[in-house]
Amino acid sequence: MAAVNAALEELAKQYAIALREYCRGGGEAALLRAYQLGRQAVSAGVGVLEMAGFHQEALVSALPEMLALEESARIARRASEFFAECLAPFELTRRGFEEAHAALRELNQGLERRLSAALQDFESAQDELLEQKRMESLKNDFISVISHEVRTPLTSIHGALNLLKSGLGGELNPQGQRLLDAAYRNSQRLVRLVNDLLDLQRIESGTMTFNLRPVDLRSLLEQAIEASQAHAGQLGIKLVLQGAPPGARVRVDSDRMMQVMTNLLSNAAKFSPQGETVVVEANRRTGGVRVGVTDHGPGVPEEFHGRIFQKFAQAASSDRGGSGLGLSITKAIVEHMSGHVGFESEPGRTTFYFDLPEWRRTVSREKAAANTWPAGR
Amino acid sequence: MARRTLKRILLVEDDPDIQTVTSMALGSFGGYTVHVCGSAAEAIESAAEFLPDLILLDVMMPGMDGVDTLRALRDIPETASTPVIFLTARVQPADVAKYKELDSLAVIRKPFEPTVLVETIQDIWTRYRGEAH
């Protein structure tokens, strides 16, 4: 009996071994062997429950190994995948949040940088503005000093020279006369400079008043030529009005326009060779009129073209007694009257011109008629 | 009411050199009788006696300036309506606006050409007389 039991037990052991082999991946052969051993054991009298026990024992002993091997890795992988899948949206959200946070931080830093730069710019602009105001105030003080303190002694000097030149002090010998002429010429230059500075300050501070009225262009030009004729005559220059469009009118301040024309005519006469003629010509152009003053002087040097209308701009070759402010004032006045100044120059011929809108009374009447009712009455 | 012709001018000016130049020009080219005062006080004192047809008044003077001098002269019956021309270097727009508000005929800007001063004053006088009649 003991031998039978031992044989049965051996069969059962063999069955369990075969079954474990199968579980460990032994394949069909191991399964078939386990199956045959199981049948032998059952045939030899091993009970079903005992076989179930063997079976269970084989599984239990194989399972940890099985799990530890590829199955456990598979399960672990699967579990990991499962968790990864479950966590994926959260991960995405977390990453998105991190990215958004980083972007926001960067944006904030950018904004802070920009704000800081803007603040710095603002502070510099404020400093600059304060500095500009300080300079403006200094300039006004300076102009004021010139206006009051320089003008008073200049009144005596210029006045005395003017009276001497008129012959009030008696006749001078030729040398004395030359000296007097030089002194008078230069005092005139100083008077012009002081007056120009004052005008410029008025223009820049917006305190120059403009009394705009429609005026006949031809009459204005004739008056301007008449007013400058004596000065030009002293230089041996003739001023001529060559043409002006009939009936053309411009809306300007007559006194300021006279100042503009005096400046242009004086410059043209100064730079003309003696015996030459300065020609004033006005033409209609689209929407306006152009007045040109042409001389036959040496022309404006090329390198001076870009800054000719700037303050204190005078060509290096020029020593004609100007303040260097005349053209700058001319430009400011013309622009204040909705005009534009310019020049064309070549050796032997220079034209300074200004364009102004033409004042058309008929347009106003038409507009007025269009606004009445019934129409045209 | 203005007289028919301009003969007597009271010049109120503190700068002696400008006094010389101006009075010489007015006397030589205009033939006017010119009385020169170097201060507001002098002008106020002599105006009633001199009885000017026209007063040329500087603005910047030590003590009482030209604007206050004009007000003081208006309080004197003899010069209450005597025409006044300011002769000044103070010709900033705000200054000119102030002179216009005051009872003055015109402003002549310094420096001026003495040889054309008489002509300028005559023009102003003629315009004034035209308006006065």
Short mmCIF file of N, CA, C and O in Angstrom, two decimals, chain A residues 170-234:
data_model
loop_
_atom_site.label_atom_id
_atom_site.label_comp_id
_atom_site.label_asym_id
_atom_site.label_seq_id
_atom_site.Cartn_x
_atom_site.Cartn_y
_atom_site.Cartn_z
N GLY A 170 27.50 168.32 -40.00
CA GLY A 170 28.40 168.96 -40.95
C GLY A 170 29.02 167.94 -41.89
O GLY A 170 28.79 166.73 -41.74
N GLU A 171 29.78 168.45 -42.82
CA GLU A 171 30.35 167.56 -43.84
C GLU A 171 31.65 166.94 -43.34
O GLU A 171 32.47 167.60 -42.71
N LEU A 172 31.82 165.66 -43.61
CA LEU A 172 33.04 164.95 -43.20
C LEU A 172 33.97 164.82 -44.39
O LEU A 172 33.52 164.85 -45.55
N ASN A 173 35.28 164.65 -44.11
CA ASN A 173 36.18 164.37 -45.23
C ASN A 173 35.94 162.94 -45.70
O ASN A 173 35.29 162.15 -45.00
N PRO A 174 36.42 162.55 -46.90
CA PRO A 174 36.10 161.22 -47.46
C PRO A 174 36.44 160.07 -46.52
O PRO A 174 35.69 159.10 -46.43
N GLN A 175 37.55 160.17 -45.80
CA GLN A 175 37.93 159.10 -44.89
C GLN A 175 36.91 158.98 -43.74
O GLN A 175 36.47 157.89 -43.38
N GLY A 176 36.55 160.15 -43.21
CA GLY A 176 35.56 160.18 -42.13
C GLY A 176 34.22 159.63 -42.62
O GLY A 176 33.53 158.91 -41.89
N GLN A 177 33.88 160.00 -43.87
CA GLN A 177 32.62 159.53 -44.43
C GLN A 177 32.61 158.01 -44.57
O GLN A 177 31.59 157.36 -44.28
N ARG A 178 33.76 157.44 -44.99
CA ARG A 178 33.86 155.97 -45.13
C ARG A 178 33.67 155.28 -43.79
O ARG A 178 33.00 154.27 -43.66
N LEU A 179 34.33 155.88 -42.77
CA LEU A 179 34.21 155.31 -41.43
C LEU A 179 32.76 155.39 -40.94
O LEU A 179 32.23 154.44 -40.35
N LEU A 180 32.15 156.53 -41.20
CA LEU A 180 30.75 156.70 -40.78
C LEU A 180 29.84 155.70 -41.49
O LEU A 180 28.96 155.10 -40.86
N ASP A 181 30.08 155.53 -42.79
CA ASP A 181 29.26 154.58 -43.56
C ASP A 181 29.39 153.18 -42.97
O ASP A 181 28.39 152.45 -42.84
N ALA A 182 30.64 152.79 -42.64
CA ALA A 182 30.86 151.45 -42.08
C ALA A 182 30.14 151.31 -40.75
O ALA A 182 29.48 150.30 -40.48
N ALA A 183 30.25 152.34 -39.91
CA ALA A 183 29.60 152.29 -38.59
C ALA A 183 28.08 152.22 -38.75
O ALA A 183 27.40 151.43 -38.08
N TYR A 184 27.54 153.02 -39.67
CA TYR A 184 26.10 153.06 -39.86
C TYR A 184 25.58 151.74 -40.42
O TYR A 184 24.55 151.21 -39.95
N ARG A 185 26.33 151.21 -41.42
CA ARG A 185 25.93 149.94 -42.02
C ARG A 185 25.84 148.85 -40.96
O ARG A 185 24.90 148.07 -40.91
N ASN A 186 26.82 148.84 -40.08
CA ASN A 186 26.86 147.78 -39.06
C ASN A 186 25.86 148.01 -37.94
O ASN A 186 25.37 147.05 -37.34
N SER A 187 25.55 149.25 -37.68
CA SER A 187 24.51 149.49 -36.67
C SER A 187 23.16 149.07 -37.24
O SER A 187 22.31 148.53 -36.53
N GLN A 188 22.99 149.27 -38.56
CA GLN A 188 21.77 148.81 -39.22
C GLN A 188 21.65 147.28 -39.10
O GLN A 188 20.58 146.74 -38.85
N ARG A 189 22.80 146.64 -39.27
CA ARG A 189 22.83 145.18 -39.19
C ARG A 189 22.42 144.71 -37.80
O ARG A 189 21.69 143.75 -37.63
N LEU A 190 22.91 145.43 -36.81
CA LEU A 190 22.56 145.08 -35.43
C LEU A 190 21.08 145.31 -35.14
O LEU A 190 20.43 144.52 -34.46
N VAL A 191 20.56 146.40 -35.68
CA VAL A 191 19.13 146.70 -35.50
C VAL A 191 18.31 145.58 -36.11
O VAL A 191 17.33 145.09 -35.52
N ARG A 192 18.71 145.15 -37.32
CA ARG A 192 17.99 144.07 -38.01
C ARG A 192 18.03 142.79 -37.17
O ARG A 192 17.02 142.10 -37.02
N LEU A 193 19.22 142.50 -36.65
CA LEU A 193 19.38 141.28 -35.86
C LEU A 193 18.47 141.30 -34.63
O LEU A 193 17.77 140.34 -34.33
N VAL A 194 18.46 142.43 -33.96
CA VAL A 194 17.63 142.56 -32.76
C VAL A 194 16.14 142.43 -33.12
O VAL A 194 15.38 141.72 -32.46
N ASN A 195 15.75 143.10 -34.21
CA ASN A 195 14.34 143.02 -34.63
C ASN A 195 13.97 141.61 -35.07
O ASN A 195 12.89 141.10 -34.74
N ASP A 196 14.90 140.97 -35.81
CA ASP A 196 14.64 139.60 -36.27
C ASP A 196 14.52 138.64 -35.09
O ASP A 196 13.66 137.75 -35.08
N LEU A 197 15.39 138.81 -34.11
CA LEU A 197 15.34 137.93 -32.93
C LEU A 197 13.99 138.07 -32.23
O LEU A 197 13.39 137.08 -31.81
N LEU A 198 13.55 139.28 -32.14
CA LEU A 198 12.27 139.54 -31.48
C LEU A 198 11.12 138.91 -32.28
O LEU A 198 10.22 138.30 -31.72
N ASP A 199 11.19 139.08 -33.60
CA ASP A 199 10.15 138.49 -34.47
C ASP A 199 10.12 136.98 -34.32
O ASP A 199 9.06 136.37 -34.22
N LEU A 200 11.32 136.39 -34.35
CA LEU A 200 11.42 134.94 -34.26
C LEU A 200 10.85 134.44 -32.93
O LEU A 200 10.15 133.44 -32.87
N GLN A 201 11.17 135.16 -31.89
CA GLN A 201 10.67 134.77 -30.58
C GLN A 201 9.15 134.86 -30.55
O GLN A 201 8.48 134.00 -30.00
N ARG A 202 8.60 135.88 -31.21
CA ARG A 202 7.14 136.02 -31.27
C ARG A 202 6.52 134.87 -32.04
O ARG A 202 5.50 134.32 -31.65
N ILE A 203 7.15 134.52 -33.16
CA ILE A 203 6.62 133.44 -33.98
C ILE A 203 6.66 132.13 -33.20
O ILE A 203 5.68 131.40 -33.12
N GLU A 204 7.81 131.87 -32.59
CA GLU A 204 7.97 130.59 -31.89
C GLU A 204 7.09 130.49 -30.66
O GLU A 204 6.64 129.40 -30.30
N SER A 205 6.85 131.60 -30.01
CA SER A 205 6.00 131.54 -28.81
C SER A 205 4.52 131.68 -29.17
O SER A 205 3.66 131.61 -28.30
N GLY A 206 4.25 131.87 -30.47
CA GLY A 206 2.85 131.97 -30.92
C GLY A 206 2.21 133.29 -30.56
O GLY A 206 0.99 133.41 -30.54
N THR A 207 3.02 134.28 -30.23
CA THR A 207 2.44 135.57 -29.84
C THR A 207 2.43 136.58 -30.98
O THR A 207 1.97 137.70 -30.81
N MET A 208 2.94 136.18 -32.15
CA MET A 208 2.87 137.09 -33.29
C MET A 208 1.44 137.07 -33.82
O MET A 208 0.88 135.99 -34.06
N THR A 209 0.85 138.22 -33.95
CA THR A 209 -0.54 138.26 -34.39
C THR A 209 -0.61 138.40 -35.92
O THR A 209 0.23 139.09 -36.51
N PHE A 210 -1.56 137.73 -36.50
CA PHE A 210 -1.75 137.78 -37.95
C PHE A 210 -3.15 138.29 -38.23
O PHE A 210 -4.13 137.68 -37.82
N ASN A 211 -3.21 139.41 -38.92
CA ASN A 211 -4.50 139.99 -39.26
C ASN A 211 -4.80 139.61 -40.72
O ASN A 211 -4.45 140.33 -41.65
N LEU A 212 -5.42 138.45 -40.90
CA LEU A 212 -5.60 137.91 -42.25
C LEU A 212 -6.78 138.56 -42.97
O LEU A 212 -7.89 138.59 -42.44
N ARG A 213 -6.49 139.09 -44.16
CA ARG A 213 -7.54 139.72 -44.98
C ARG A 213 -7.25 139.38 -46.44
O ARG A 213 -6.09 139.30 -46.84
N PRO A 214 -8.31 139.24 -47.25
CA PRO A 214 -8.05 139.03 -48.67
C PRO A 214 -7.47 140.31 -49.28
O PRO A 214 -8.03 141.40 -49.08
N VAL A 215 -6.35 140.19 -50.00
CA VAL A 215 -5.75 141.37 -50.63
C VAL A 215 -5.40 141.05 -52.08
O VAL A 215 -5.19 139.89 -52.44
N ASP A 216 -5.35 142.11 -52.88
CA ASP A 216 -4.99 141.94 -54.29
C ASP A 216 -3.49 141.69 -54.39
O ASP A 216 -2.68 142.47 -53.89
N LEU A 217 -3.15 140.58 -55.04
CA LEU A 217 -1.75 140.16 -55.07
C LEU A 217 -0.87 141.16 -55.80
O LEU A 217 0.21 141.51 -55.35
N ARG A 218 -1.35 141.63 -56.94
CA ARG A 218 -0.53 142.54 -57.74
C ARG A 218 -0.20 143.82 -56.95
O ARG A 218 0.95 144.24 -56.90
N SER A 219 -1.23 144.40 -56.30
CA SER A 219 -1.00 145.63 -55.52
C SER A 219 0.03 145.37 -54.43
O SER A 219 0.91 146.21 -54.18
N LEU A 220 -0.11 144.23 -53.80
CA LEU A 220 0.80 143.89 -52.71
C LEU A 220 2.25 143.82 -53.22
O LEU A 220 3.16 144.38 -52.61
N LEU A 221 2.43 143.16 -54.36
CA LEU A 221 3.78 143.02 -54.91
C LEU A 221 4.32 144.37 -55.36
O LEU A 221 5.51 144.66 -55.18
N GLU A 222 3.45 145.20 -55.94
CA GLU A 222 3.88 146.54 -56.37
C GLU A 222 4.35 147.37 -55.17
O GLU A 222 5.39 148.03 -55.22
N GLN A 223 3.55 147.28 -54.09
CA GLN A 223 3.92 148.03 -52.88
C GLN A 223 5.26 147.53 -52.33
O GLN A 223 6.11 148.33 -51.92
N ALA A 224 5.42 146.21 -52.33
CA ALA A 224 6.66 145.62 -51.79
C ALA A 224 7.86 146.08 -52.60
O ALA A 224 8.91 146.43 -52.04
N ILE A 225 7.69 146.09 -53.92
CA ILE A 225 8.80 146.51 -54.78
C ILE A 225 9.12 147.98 -54.56
O ILE A 225 10.28 148.37 -54.44
N GLU A 226 8.07 148.76 -54.43
CA GLU A 226 8.28 150.20 -54.21
C GLU A 226 9.02 150.43 -52.89
O GLU A 226 9.95 151.25 -52.81
N ALA A 227 8.62 149.67 -51.86
CA ALA A 227 9.24 149.85 -50.54
C ALA A 227 10.71 149.45 -50.54
O ALA A 227 11.51 149.99 -49.78
N SER A 228 11.07 148.48 -51.40
CA SER A 228 12.47 147.99 -51.40
C SER A 228 13.32 148.63 -52.48
O SER A 228 14.53 148.37 -52.54
N GLN A 229 12.69 149.42 -53.34
CA GLN A 229 13.39 149.98 -54.50
C GLN A 229 14.59 150.86 -54.10
O GLN A 229 15.67 150.75 -54.69
N ALA A 230 14.39 151.66 -53.06
CA ALA A 230 15.45 152.58 -52.65
C ALA A 230 16.67 151.81 -52.17
O ALA A 230 17.80 152.11 -52.57
N HIS A 231 16.43 150.80 -51.34
CA HIS A 231 17.53 150.00 -50.80
C HIS A 231 18.27 149.27 -51.94
O HIS A 231 19.50 149.25 -51.98
N ALA A 232 17.47 148.70 -52.86
CA ALA A 232 18.08 147.98 -53.99
C ALA A 232 18.86 148.96 -54.86
O ALA A 232 19.96 148.64 -55.35
N GLY A 233 18.30 150.16 -55.02
CA GLY A 233 18.95 151.18 -55.84
C GLY A 233 20.34 151.53 -55.32
O GLY A 233 21.27 151.73 -56.10
N GLN A 234 20.46 151.56 -53.98
CA GLN A 234 21.77 151.85 -53.38
C GLN A 234 22.80 150.80 -53.76
O GLN A 234 24.00 151.05 -53.81
#
